[in-house]
CSV table of C-alpha atoms and ligand atoms in Angstrom, one decimal:
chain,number,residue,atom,x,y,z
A,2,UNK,CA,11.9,-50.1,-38.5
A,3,UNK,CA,9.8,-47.2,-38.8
A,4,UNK,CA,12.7,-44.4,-38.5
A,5,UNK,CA,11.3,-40.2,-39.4
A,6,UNK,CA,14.1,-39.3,-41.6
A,7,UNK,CA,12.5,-36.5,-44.5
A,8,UNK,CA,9.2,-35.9,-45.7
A,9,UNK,CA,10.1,-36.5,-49.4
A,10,UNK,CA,11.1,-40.2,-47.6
A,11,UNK,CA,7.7,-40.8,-45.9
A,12,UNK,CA,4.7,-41.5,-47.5
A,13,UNK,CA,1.5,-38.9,-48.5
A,14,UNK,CA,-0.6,-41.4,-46.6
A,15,UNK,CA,1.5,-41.6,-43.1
A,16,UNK,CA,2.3,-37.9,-43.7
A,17,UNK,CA,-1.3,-36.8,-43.4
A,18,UNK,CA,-1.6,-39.4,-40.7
A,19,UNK,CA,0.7,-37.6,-38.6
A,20,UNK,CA,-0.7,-34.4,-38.4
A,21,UNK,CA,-3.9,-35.7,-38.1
A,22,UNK,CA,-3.2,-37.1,-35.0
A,23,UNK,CA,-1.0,-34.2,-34.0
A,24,UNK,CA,-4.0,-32.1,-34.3
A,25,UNK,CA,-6.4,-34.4,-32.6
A,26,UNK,CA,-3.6,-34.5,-29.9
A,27,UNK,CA,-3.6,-30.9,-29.3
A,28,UNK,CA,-6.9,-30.6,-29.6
A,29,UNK,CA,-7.7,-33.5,-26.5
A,30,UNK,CA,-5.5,-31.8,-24.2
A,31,UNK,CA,-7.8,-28.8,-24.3
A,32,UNK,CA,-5.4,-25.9,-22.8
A,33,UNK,CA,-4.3,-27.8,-19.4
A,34,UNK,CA,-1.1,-27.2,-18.2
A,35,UNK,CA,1.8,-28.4,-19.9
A,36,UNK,CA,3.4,-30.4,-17.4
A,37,UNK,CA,0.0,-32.6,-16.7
A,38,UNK,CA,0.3,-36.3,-18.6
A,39,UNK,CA,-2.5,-36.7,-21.6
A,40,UNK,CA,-5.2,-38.8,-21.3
A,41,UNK,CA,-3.7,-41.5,-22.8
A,42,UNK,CA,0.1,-42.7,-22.1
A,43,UNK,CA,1.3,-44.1,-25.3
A,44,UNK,CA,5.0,-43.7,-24.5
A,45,UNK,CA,4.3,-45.3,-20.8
A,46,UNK,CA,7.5,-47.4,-20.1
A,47,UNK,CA,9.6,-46.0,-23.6
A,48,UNK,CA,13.1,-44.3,-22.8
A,49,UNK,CA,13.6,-41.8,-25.6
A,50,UNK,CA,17.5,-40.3,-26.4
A,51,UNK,CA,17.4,-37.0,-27.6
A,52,UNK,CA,20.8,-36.3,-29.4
A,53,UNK,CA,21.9,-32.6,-29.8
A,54,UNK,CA,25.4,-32.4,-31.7
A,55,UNK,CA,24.4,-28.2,-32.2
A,56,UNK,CA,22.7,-25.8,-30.4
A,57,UNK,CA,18.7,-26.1,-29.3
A,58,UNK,CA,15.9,-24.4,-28.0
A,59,UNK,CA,12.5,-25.5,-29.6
A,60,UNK,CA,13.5,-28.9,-30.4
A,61,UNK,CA,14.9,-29.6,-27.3
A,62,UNK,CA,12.5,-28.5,-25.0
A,63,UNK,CA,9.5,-29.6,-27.3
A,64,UNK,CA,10.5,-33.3,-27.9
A,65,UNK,CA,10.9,-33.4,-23.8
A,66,UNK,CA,8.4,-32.2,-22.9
A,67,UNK,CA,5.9,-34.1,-25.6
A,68,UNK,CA,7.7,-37.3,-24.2
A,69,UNK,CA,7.2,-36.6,-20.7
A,70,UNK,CA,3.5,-35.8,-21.8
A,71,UNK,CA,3.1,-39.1,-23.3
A,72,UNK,CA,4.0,-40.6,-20.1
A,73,UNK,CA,7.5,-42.1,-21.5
A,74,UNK,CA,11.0,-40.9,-20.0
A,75,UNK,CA,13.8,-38.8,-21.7
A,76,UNK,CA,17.8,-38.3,-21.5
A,77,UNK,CA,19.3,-35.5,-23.3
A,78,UNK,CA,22.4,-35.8,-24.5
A,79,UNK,CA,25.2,-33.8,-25.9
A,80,UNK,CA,27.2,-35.2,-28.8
A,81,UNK,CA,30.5,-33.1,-27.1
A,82,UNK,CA,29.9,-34.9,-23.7
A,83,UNK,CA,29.6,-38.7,-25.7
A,84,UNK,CA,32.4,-40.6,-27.0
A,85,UNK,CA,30.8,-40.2,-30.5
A,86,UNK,CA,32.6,-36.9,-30.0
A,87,UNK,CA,35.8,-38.5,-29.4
A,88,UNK,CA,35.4,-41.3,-32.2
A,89,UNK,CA,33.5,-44.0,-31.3
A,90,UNK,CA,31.7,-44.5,-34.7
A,91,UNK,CA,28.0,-44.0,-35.4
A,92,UNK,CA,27.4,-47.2,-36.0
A,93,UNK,CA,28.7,-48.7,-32.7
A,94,UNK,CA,26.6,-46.0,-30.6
A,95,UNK,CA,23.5,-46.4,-32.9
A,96,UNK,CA,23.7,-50.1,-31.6
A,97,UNK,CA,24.7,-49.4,-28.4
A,98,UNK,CA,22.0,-46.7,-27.8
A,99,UNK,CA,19.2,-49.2,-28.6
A,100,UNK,CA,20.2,-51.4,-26.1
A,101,UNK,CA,19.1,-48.8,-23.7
A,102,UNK,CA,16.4,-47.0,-25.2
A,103,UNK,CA,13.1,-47.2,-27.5
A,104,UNK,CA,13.6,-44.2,-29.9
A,105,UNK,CA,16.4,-42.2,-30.9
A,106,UNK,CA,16.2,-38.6,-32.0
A,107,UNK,CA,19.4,-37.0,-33.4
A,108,UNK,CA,20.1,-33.6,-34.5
A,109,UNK,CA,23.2,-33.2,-36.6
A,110,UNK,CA,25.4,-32.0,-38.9
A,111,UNK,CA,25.9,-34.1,-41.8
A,112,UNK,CA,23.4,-35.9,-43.7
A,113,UNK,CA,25.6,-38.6,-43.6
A,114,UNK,CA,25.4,-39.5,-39.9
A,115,UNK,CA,21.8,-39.6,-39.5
A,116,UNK,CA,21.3,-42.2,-42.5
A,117,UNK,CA,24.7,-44.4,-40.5
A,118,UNK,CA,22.4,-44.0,-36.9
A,119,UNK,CA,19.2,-45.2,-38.7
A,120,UNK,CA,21.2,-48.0,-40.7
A,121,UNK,CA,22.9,-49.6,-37.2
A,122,UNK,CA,19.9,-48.6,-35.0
A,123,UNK,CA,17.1,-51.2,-33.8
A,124,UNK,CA,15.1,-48.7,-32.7
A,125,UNK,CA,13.2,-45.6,-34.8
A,126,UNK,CA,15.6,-42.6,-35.2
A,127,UNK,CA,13.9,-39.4,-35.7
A,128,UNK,CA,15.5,-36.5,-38.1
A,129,UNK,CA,16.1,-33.6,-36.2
A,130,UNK,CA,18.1,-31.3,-38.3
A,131,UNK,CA,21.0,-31.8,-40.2
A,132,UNK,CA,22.7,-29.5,-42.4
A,133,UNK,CA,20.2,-30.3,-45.3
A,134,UNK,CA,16.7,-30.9,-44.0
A,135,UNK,CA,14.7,-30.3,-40.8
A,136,UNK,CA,11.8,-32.4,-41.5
A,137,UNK,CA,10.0,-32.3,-38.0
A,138,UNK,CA,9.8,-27.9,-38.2
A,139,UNK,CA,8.1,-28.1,-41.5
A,140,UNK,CA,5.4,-30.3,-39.9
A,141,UNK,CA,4.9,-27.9,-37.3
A,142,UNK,CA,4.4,-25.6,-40.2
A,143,UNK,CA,1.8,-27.6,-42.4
A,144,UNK,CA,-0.3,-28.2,-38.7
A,145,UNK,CA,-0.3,-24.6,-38.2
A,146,UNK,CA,-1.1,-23.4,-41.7
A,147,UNK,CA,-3.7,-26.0,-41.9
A,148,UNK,CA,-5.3,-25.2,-38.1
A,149,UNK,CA,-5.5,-21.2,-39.9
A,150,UNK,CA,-6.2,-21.7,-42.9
A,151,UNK,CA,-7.4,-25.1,-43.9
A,152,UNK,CA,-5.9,-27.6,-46.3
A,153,UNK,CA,-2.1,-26.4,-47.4
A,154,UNK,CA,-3.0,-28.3,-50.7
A,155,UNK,CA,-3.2,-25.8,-53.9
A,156,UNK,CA,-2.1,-23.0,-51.9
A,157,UNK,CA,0.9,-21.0,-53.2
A,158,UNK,CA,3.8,-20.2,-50.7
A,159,UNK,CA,7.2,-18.3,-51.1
A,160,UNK,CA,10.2,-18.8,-49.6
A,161,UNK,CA,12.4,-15.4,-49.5
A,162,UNK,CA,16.1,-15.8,-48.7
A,163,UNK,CA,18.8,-18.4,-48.3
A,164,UNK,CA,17.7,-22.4,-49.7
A,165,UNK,CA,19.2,-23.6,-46.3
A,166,UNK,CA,17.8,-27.1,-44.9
A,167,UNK,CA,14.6,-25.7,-43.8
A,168,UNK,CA,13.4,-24.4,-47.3
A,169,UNK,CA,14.7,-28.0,-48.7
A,170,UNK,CA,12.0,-29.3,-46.0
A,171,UNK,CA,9.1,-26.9,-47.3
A,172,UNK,CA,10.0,-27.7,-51.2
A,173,UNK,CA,9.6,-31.5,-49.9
A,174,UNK,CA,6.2,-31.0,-47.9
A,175,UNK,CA,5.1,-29.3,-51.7
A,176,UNK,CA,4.9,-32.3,-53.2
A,177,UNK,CA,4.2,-34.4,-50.7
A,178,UNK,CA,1.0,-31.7,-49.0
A,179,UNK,CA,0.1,-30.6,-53.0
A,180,UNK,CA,0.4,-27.1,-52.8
A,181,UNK,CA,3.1,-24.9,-55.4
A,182,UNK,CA,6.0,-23.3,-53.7
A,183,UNK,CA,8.3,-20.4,-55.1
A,184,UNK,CA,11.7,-19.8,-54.2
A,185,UNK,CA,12.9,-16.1,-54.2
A,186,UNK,CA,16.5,-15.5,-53.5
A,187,UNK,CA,20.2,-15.0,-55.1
A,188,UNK,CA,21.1,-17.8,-57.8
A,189,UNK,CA,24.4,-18.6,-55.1
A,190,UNK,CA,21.5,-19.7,-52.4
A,191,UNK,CA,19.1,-21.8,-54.2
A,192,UNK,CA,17.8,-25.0,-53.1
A,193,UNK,CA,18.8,-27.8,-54.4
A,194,UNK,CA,18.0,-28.9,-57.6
A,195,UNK,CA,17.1,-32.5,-57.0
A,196,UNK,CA,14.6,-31.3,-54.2
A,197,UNK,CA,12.9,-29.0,-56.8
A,198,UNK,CA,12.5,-31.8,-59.2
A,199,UNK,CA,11.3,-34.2,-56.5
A,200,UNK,CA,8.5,-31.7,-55.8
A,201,UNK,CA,7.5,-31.4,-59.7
A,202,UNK,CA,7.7,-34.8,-59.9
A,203,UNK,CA,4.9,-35.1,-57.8
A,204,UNK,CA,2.7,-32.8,-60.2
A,205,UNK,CA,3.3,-29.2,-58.3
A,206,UNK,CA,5.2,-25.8,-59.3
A,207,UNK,CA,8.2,-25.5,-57.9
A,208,UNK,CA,10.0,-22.3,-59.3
A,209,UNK,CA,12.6,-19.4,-59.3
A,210,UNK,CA,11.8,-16.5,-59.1
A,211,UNK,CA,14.2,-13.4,-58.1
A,212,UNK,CA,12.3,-10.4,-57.8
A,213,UNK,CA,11.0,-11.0,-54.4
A,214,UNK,CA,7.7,-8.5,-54.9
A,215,UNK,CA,7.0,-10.7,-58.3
A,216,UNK,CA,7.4,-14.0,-55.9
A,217,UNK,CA,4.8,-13.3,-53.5
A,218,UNK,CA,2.5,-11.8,-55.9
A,219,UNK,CA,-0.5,-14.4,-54.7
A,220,UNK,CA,1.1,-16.3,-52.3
A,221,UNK,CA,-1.1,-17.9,-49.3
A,222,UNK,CA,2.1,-17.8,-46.9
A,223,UNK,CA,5.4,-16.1,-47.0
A,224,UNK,CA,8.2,-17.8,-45.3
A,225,UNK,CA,11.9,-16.9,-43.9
A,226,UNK,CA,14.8,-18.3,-42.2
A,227,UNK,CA,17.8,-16.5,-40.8
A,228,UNK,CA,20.8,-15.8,-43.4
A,229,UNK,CA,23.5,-17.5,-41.7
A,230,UNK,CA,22.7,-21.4,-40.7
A,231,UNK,CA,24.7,-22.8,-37.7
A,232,UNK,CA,26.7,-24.9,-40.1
A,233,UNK,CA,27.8,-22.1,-42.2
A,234,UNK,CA,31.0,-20.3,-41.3
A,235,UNK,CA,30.9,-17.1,-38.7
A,236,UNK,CA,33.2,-15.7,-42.2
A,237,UNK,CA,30.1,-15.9,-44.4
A,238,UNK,CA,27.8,-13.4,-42.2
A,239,UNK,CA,28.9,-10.2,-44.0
A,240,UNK,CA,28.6,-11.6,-47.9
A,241,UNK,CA,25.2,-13.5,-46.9
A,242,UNK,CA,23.9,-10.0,-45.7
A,243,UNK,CA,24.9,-8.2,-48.4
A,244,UNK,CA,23.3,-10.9,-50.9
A,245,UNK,CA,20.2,-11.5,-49.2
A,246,UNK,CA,19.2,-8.0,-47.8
A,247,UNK,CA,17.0,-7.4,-50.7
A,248,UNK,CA,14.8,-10.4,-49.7
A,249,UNK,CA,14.1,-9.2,-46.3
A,250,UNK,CA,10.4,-10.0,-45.5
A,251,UNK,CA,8.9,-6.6,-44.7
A,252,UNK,CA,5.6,-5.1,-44.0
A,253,UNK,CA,6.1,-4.2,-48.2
A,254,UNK,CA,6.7,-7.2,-49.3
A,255,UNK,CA,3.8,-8.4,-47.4
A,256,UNK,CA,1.3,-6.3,-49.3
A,257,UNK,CA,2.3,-8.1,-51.8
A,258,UNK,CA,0.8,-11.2,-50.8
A,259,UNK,CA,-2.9,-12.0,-50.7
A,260,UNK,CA,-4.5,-9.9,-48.0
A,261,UNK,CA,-5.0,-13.3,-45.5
A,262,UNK,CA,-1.9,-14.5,-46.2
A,263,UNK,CA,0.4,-15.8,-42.9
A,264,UNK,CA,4.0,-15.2,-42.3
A,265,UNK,CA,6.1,-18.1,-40.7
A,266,UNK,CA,9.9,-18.0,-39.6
A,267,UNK,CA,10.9,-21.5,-37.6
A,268,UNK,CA,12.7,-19.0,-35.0
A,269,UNK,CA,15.5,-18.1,-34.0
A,270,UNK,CA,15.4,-14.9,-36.0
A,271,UNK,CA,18.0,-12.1,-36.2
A,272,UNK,CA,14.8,-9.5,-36.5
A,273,UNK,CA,15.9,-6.5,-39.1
A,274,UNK,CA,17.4,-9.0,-41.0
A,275,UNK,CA,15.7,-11.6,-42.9
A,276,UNK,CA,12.2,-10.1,-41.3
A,277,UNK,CA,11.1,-7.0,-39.6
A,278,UNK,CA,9.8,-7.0,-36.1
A,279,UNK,CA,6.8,-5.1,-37.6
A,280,UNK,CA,6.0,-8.1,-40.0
A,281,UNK,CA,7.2,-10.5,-36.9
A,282,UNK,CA,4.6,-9.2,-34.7
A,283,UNK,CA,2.1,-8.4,-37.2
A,284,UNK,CA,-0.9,-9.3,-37.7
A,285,UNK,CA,0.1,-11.6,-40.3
A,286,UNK,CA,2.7,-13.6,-38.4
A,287,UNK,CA,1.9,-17.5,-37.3
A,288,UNK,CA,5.7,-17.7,-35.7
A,289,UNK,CA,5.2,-18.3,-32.2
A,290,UNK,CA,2.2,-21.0,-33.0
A,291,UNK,CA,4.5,-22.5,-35.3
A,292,UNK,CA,6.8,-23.5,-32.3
A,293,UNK,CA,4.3,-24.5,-30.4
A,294,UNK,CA,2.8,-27.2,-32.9
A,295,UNK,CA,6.5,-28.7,-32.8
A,296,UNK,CA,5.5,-30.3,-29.5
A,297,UNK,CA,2.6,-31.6,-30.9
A,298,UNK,CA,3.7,-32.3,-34.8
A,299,UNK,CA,6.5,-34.6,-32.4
A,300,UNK,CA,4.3,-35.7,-30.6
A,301,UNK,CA,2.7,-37.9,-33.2
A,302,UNK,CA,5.8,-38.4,-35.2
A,303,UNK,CA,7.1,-40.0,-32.2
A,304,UNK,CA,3.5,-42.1,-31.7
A,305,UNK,CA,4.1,-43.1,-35.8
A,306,UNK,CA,7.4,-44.2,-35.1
A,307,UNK,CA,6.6,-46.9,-32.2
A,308,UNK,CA,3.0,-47.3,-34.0
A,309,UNK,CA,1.3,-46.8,-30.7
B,424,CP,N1,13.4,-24.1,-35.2
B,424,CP,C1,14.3,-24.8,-34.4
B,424,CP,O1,14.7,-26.0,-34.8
B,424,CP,O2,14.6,-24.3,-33.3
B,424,CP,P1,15.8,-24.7,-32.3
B,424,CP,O3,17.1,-24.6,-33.1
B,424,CP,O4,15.8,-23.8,-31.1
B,424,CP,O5,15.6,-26.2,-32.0
């Protein structure tokens, strides 16, 4: 079973593979309208669940519409509206579900019920955020840092703010893509440390560094998320401000990057918070390409998955 649960869990080979293909994807449909089917249909005939146990916009839309584009069919579902939301376990509805449907893609909360769907499943399950990693965003991000800038590997890029699930993605695509990644934030935020070793494991730098202007001293691409994650409480907001408002990405910290250096932010952003507008819009930013390559990153994830 060929399930997409993390990058640090896939290999360099199939990693590559994928956004190859994602690329050559894009590429082939040459700017047609979005609703017309590719050339080819490899999804003809697949039914694909797309499980949403928190809020959506990008990932929703993106893996629908990259389905229906493929020529396969999609149901939506909402992990409230399902009896997994009333206990039935995982395991019964992972094995139920593939009774009914090719490929599974869940996003979550904890870690936890993603690896009990992919155990119980006969069909691939796709990652599609859980509290700790959002694996399918950061491949969106290495297809649009690569379609800008060429190959991501050696390249130096700088997270600034909270070590949420997203960073833990980008400090797993480090060692798996080869490039070095620096972490800038309070001590109370860092990523984790097993995720930092796995990337140095794998022969990159992967390192602390809390004075945000020293951080992006060099960087190739400068990277944000908002300060408050949907599984952290509504309580938090006001300390997470406070700890993090020093590591705003603004246009001054951006002059402190290499003069061709791109700004990402997986969206939604809380603009004049963890990045201004003026860096948002700037000449700098990649953001609204980065959520479009999610339809194509999935795309070929989804193609990798059924190996068609
Ligand atoms: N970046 C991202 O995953 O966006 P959504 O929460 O809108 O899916």
């Amino acid at each position: 079973m060929t399930h997409f649960l993390d990058i640090h869990t896939t290999s360099k080979d199939d990693l590559r593979a994928i956004i190859d293909s994602a690329r050559a994807m894009k590429t082939a449909r040459d700017g047609r309208p979005k609703g017309t089917p590719d050339d080819e249909a490899p999804l003809a005939g697949r039914m694909v669940a797309l499980i949403f146990e928190k809020p959506s916009t990008r990932t929703r839309v993106s893996f629908d519409v990259g389905v229906r584009q493929m020529g396969g069919q999609t149901m939506v579902l909402s992990g409230r509206e399902m009896q997994l939301g009333h206990g039935e376990t995982i395991a019964d509805t992972a094995r139920v579900l593939s009774r009914y449907v090719d490929l599974i893609m869940i996003r979550t909360f904890e870690e936890a019920t993603l690896q009990e769907m992919a155990e119980y499943a006969t069909v691939p399950v796709i990652n599609g955020l859980t509290n700790r990693t959002h694996p399918c965003q950061i491949m969106a991000d290495i297809l649009t840092y690569e379609e800008h800038r060429g190959p991501i590997a050696g390249k130096k890029v700088v997270w600034s703010g909270d070590g949420n699930n997203v960073c833990a993605s980008f400090v797993h695509a480090a060692g798996q893509f080869g490039f070095d990644l620096t972490f800038t934030g309070p001590q109370t935020l860092d990523p984790e440390r097993e995720w930092l070793d796995f990337a140095r494991q794998q022969g990159v730098r992967a390192e602390i560094e809390r004075d945000p202007h020293k951080a992006v001293e060099g960087a190739d691409l400068v990277v944000t998320d908002t300060w408050v994650s949907m599984h952290d409480p509504e309580s938090a907001k006001e300390r997470r401000h406070n700890q993090l408002r020093g590591y705003q990405v603004n246009e001054e910290l951006m002059a402190k990057a290499k003069p061709d250096a791109l700004f990402m932010h997986c969206l939604p952003a809380h603009r004049n918070d963890e990045a201004t507008s003026a860096v948002m819009d700037g000449p700098h930013s990649v953001i609204f390409d980065e959520a479009e390559n999610r339809l194509h990153a999935q795309k070929a994830i989804m193609r990798w998955c059924l190996g068609v």
